[in-house]
PDB file of C-alpha atoms in Angstrom:
ATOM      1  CA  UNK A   1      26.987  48.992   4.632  1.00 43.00           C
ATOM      2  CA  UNK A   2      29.026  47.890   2.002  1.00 43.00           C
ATOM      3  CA  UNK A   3      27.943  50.510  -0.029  1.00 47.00           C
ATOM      4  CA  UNK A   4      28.372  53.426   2.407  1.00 48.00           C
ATOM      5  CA  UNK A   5      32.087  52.086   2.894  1.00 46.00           C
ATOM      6  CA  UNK A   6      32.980  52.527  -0.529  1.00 50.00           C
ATOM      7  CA  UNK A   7      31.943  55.735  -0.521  1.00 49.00           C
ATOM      8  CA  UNK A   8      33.210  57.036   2.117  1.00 49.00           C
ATOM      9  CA  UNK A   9      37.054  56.259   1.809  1.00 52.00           C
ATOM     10  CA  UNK A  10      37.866  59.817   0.102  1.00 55.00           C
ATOM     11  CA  UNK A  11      35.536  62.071   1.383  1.00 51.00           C
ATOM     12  CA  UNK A  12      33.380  60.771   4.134  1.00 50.00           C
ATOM     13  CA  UNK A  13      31.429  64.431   4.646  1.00 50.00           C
ATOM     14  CA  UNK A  14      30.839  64.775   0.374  1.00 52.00           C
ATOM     15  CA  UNK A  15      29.082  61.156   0.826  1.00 58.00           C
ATOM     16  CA  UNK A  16      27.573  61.773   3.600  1.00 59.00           C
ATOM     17  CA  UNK A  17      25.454  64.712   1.900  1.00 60.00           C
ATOM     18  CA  UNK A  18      24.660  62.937  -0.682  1.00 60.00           C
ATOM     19  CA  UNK A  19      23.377  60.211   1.163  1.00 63.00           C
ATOM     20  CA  UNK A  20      20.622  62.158   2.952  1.00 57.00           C
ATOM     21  CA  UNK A  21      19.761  64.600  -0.155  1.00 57.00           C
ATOM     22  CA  UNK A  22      18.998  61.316  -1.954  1.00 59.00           C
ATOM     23  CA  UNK A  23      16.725  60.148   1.184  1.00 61.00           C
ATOM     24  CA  UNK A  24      15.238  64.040   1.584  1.00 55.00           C
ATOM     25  CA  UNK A  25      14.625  63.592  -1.954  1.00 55.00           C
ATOM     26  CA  UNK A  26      13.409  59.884  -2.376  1.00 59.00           C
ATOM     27  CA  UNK A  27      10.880  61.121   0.882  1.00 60.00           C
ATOM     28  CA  UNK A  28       9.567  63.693  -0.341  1.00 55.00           C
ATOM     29  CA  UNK A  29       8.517  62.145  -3.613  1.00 56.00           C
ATOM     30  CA  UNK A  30       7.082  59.098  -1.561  1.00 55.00           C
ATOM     31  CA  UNK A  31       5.177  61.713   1.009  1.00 55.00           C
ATOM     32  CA  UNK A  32       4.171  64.068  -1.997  1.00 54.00           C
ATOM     33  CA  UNK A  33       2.973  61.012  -4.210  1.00 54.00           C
ATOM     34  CA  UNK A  34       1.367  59.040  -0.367  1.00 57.00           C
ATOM     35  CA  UNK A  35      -1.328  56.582  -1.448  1.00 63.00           C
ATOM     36  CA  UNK A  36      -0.503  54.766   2.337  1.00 67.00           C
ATOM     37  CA  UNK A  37       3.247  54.791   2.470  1.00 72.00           C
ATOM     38  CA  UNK A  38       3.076  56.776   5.730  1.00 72.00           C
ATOM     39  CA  UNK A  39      -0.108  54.664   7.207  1.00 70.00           C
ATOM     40  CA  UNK A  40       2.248  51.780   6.604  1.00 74.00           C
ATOM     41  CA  UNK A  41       5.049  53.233   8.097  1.00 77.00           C
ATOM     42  CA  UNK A  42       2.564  54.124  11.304  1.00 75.00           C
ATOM     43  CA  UNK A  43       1.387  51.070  11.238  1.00 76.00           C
ATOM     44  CA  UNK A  44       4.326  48.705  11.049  1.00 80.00           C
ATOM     45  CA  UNK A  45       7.239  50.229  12.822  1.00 83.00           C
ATOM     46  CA  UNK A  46       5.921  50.858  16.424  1.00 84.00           C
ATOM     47  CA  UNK A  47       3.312  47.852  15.438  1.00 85.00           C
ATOM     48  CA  UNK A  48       6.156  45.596  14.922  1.00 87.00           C
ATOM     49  CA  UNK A  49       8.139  46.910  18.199  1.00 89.00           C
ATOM     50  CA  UNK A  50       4.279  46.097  20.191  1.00 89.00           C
ATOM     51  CA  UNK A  51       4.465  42.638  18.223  1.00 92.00           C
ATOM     52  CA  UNK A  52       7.773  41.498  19.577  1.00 92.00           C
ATOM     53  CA  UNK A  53       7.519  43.455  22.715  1.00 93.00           C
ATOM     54  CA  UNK A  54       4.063  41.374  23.605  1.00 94.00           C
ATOM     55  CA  UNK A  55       5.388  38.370  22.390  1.00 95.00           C
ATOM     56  CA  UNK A  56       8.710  38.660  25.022  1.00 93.00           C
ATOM     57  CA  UNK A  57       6.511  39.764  27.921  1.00 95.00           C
ATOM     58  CA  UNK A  58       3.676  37.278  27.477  1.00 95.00           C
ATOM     59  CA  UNK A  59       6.364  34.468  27.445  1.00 94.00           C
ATOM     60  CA  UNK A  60       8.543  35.660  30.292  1.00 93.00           C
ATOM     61  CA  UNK A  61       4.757  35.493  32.190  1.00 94.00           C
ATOM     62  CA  UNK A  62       3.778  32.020  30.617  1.00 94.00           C
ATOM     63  CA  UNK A  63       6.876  30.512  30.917  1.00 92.00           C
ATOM     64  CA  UNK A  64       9.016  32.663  33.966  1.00 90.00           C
ATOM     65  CA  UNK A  65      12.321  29.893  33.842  1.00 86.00           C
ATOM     66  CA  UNK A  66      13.220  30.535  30.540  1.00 79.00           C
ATOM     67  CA  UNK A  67      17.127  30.662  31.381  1.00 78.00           C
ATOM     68  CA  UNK A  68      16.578  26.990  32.656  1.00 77.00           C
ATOM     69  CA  UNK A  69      14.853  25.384  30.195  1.00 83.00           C
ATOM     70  CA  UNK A  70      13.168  26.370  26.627  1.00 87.00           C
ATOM     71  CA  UNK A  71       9.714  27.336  26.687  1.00 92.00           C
ATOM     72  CA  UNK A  72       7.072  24.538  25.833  1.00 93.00           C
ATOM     73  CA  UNK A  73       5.403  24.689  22.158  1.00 94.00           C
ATOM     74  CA  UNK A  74       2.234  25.871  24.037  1.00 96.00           C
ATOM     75  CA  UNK A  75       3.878  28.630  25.534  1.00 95.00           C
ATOM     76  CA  UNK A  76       5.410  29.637  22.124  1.00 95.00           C
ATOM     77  CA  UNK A  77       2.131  29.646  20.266  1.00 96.00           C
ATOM     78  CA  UNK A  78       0.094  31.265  23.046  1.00 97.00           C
ATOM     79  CA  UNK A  79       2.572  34.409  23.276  1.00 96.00           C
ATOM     80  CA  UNK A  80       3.112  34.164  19.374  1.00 96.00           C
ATOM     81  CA  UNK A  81      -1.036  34.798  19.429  1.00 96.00           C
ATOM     82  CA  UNK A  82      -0.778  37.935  21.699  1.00 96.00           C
ATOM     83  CA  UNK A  83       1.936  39.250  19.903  1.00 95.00           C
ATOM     84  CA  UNK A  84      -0.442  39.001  16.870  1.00 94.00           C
ATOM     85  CA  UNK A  85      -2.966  40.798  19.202  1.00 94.00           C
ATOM     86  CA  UNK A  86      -0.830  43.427  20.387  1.00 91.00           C
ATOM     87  CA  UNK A  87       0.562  44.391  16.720  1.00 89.00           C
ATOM     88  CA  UNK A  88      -2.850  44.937  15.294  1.00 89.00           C
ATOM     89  CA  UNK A  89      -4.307  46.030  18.182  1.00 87.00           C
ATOM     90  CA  UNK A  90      -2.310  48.867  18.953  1.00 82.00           C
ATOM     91  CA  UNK A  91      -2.235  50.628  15.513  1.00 86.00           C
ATOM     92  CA  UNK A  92      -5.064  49.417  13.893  1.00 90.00           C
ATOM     93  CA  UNK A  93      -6.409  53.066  13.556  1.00 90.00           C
ATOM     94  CA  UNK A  94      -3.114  54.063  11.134  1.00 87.00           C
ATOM     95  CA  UNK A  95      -4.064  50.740   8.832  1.00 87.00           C
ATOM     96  CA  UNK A  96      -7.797  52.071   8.859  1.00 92.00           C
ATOM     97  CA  UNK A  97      -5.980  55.233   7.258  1.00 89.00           C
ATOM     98  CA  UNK A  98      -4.418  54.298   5.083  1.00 85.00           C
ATOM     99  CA  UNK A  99      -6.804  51.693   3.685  1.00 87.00           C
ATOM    100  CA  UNK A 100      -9.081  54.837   3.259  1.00 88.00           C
ATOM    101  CA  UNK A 101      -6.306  56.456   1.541  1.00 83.00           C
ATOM    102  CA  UNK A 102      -5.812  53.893  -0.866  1.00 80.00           C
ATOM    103  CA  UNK A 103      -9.823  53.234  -1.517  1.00 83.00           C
ATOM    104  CA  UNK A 104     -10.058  56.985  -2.165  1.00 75.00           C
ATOM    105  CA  UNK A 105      -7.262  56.948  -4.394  1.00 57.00           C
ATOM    106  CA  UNK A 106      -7.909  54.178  -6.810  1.00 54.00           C
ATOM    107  CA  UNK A 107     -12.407  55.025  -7.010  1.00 56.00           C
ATOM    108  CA  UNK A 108     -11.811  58.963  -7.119  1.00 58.00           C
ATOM    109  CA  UNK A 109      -8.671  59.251  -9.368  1.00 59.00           C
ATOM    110  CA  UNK A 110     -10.521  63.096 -10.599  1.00 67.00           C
ATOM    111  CA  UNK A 111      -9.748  64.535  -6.917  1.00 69.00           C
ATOM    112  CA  UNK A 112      -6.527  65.699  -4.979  1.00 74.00           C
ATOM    113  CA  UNK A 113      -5.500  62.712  -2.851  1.00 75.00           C
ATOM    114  CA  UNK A 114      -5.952  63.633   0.513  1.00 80.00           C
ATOM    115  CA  UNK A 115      -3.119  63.744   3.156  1.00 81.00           C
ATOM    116  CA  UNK A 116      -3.346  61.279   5.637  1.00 83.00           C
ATOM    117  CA  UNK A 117      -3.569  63.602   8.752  1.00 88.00           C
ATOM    118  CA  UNK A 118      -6.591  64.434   6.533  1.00 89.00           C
ATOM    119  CA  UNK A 119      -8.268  61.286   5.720  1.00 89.00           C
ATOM    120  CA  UNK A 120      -8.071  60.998  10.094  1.00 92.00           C
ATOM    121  CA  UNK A 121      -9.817  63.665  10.543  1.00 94.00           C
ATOM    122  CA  UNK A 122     -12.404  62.891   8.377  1.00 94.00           C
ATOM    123  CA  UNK A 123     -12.684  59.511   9.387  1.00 95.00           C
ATOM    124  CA  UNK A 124     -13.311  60.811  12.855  1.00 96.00           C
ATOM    125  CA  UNK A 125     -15.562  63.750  11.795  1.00 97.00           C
ATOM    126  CA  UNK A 126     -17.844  61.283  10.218  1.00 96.00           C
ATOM    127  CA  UNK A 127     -17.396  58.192  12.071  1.00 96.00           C
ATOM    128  CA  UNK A 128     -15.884  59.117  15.489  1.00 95.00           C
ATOM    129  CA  UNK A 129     -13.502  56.561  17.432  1.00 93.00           C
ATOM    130  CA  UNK A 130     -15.584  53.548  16.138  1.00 94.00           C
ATOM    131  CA  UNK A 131     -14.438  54.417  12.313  1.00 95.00           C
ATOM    132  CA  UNK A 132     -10.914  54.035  13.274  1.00 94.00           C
ATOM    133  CA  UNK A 133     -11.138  50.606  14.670  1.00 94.00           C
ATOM    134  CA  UNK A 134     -13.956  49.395  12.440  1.00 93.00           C
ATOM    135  CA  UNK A 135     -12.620  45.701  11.351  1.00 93.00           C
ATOM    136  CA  UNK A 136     -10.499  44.933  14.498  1.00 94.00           C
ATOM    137  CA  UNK A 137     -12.081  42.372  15.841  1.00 94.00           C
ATOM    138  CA  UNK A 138     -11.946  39.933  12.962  1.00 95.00           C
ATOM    139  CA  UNK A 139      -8.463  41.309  12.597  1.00 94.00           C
ATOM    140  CA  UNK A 140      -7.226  39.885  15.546  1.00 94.00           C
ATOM    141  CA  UNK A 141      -9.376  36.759  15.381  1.00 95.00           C
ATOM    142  CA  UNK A 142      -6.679  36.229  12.180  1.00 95.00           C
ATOM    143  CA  UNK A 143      -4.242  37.775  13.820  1.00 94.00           C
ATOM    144  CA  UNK A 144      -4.414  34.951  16.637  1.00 95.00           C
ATOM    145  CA  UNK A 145      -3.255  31.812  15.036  1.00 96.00           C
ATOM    146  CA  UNK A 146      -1.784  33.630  12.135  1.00 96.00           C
ATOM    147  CA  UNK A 147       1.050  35.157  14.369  1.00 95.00           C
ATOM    148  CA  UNK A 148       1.172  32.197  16.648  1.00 97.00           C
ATOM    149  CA  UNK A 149       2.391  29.860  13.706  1.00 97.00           C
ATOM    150  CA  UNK A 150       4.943  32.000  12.956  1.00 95.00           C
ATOM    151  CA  UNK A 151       6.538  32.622  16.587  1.00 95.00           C
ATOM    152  CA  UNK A 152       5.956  28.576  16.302  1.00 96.00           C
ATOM    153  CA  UNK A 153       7.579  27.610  13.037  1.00 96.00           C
ATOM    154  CA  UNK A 154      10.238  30.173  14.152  1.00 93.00           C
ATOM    155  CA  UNK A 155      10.945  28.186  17.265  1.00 92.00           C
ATOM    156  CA  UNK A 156      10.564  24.659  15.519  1.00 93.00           C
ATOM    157  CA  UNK A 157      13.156  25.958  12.756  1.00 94.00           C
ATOM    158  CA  UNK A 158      15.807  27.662  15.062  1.00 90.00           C
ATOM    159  CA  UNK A 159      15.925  24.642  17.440  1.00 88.00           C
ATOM    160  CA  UNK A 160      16.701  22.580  14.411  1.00 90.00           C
ATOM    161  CA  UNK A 161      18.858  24.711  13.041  1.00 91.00           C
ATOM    162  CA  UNK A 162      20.826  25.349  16.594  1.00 86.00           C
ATOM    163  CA  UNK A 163      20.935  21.336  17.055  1.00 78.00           C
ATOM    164  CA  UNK A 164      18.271  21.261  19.988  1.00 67.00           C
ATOM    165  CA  UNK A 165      20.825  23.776  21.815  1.00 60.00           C
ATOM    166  CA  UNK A 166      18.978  26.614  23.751  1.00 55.00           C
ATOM    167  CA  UNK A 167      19.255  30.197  22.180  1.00 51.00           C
TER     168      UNK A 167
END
């Protein structure tokens, strides 16, 4: 931000081109050069909106007063673990991707790196729906505690922070 209003005191339309050349070009190198950037991307923005977005609903159900009172550490951990469920669980298929995209890339380096609209379609070709979400279920056996110490530690670490004061 700070950035952007420095540079956009004297000619806010001249910055503003540059600006999204330098993203058009910065893109295109990343999409050109793709060795999972755009798996990732698949993966971890609408994964991370599913994380947070399973996390709020599963504690409005487990814990419906929330105005009232905070929710109980139990409540926090169990909705913190289908957050962690929801997150993988949803996109798992981009991570598959791109983990094929990056195992291609680094045993075959003699070959054109496939795209990964590609590497899908081969995945599914040769392995149908069960390729894609090959792995998920020890994923989100991790994924379970893993994500619900972090919505806990979270909540520990704001309270204390806050004074014991709700949110």
């Amino acid at each position: 931000y700070l950035w952007k209003s420095k540079t956009n005191t004297k000619n806010p339309q001249k910055s503003s081109s540059f600006v999204f050349f330098y993203l058009f070009f910065f893109c295109s190198i990343i999409i050109k050069t793709d060795k999972g950037f755009v798996g990732t991307i698949l993966r971890e923005v609408p994964g991370t909106a599913a994380w947070f977005g399973m996390y709020e609903m599963s504690l409005s159900i487990l814990c419906p007063n929330q105005k009232e009172e905070d929710p109980k550490s139990w409540q926090v951990i169990a909705a913190g673990g289908v957050g962690g469920m929801g997150y993988w669980g949803a996109f798992y298929p981009a991570d598959t991707v791109k983990t094929e995209m990056q195992t291609i890339t680094t045993t075959m380096s003699n070959i054109k790196q496939p795209s990964f609209i590609e590497t899908f379609r081969t995945i599914y070709k040769t392995r149908g729906m069960n390729g894609l979400y090959a792995g998920l279920g020890p994923t989100l056996l991790r994924a379970i505690p893993a994500n619900a110490a972090v919505f806990y530690v979270y909540d520990v670490v704001s309270k204390a922070m806050l004074g014991g004061k709700k949110k």
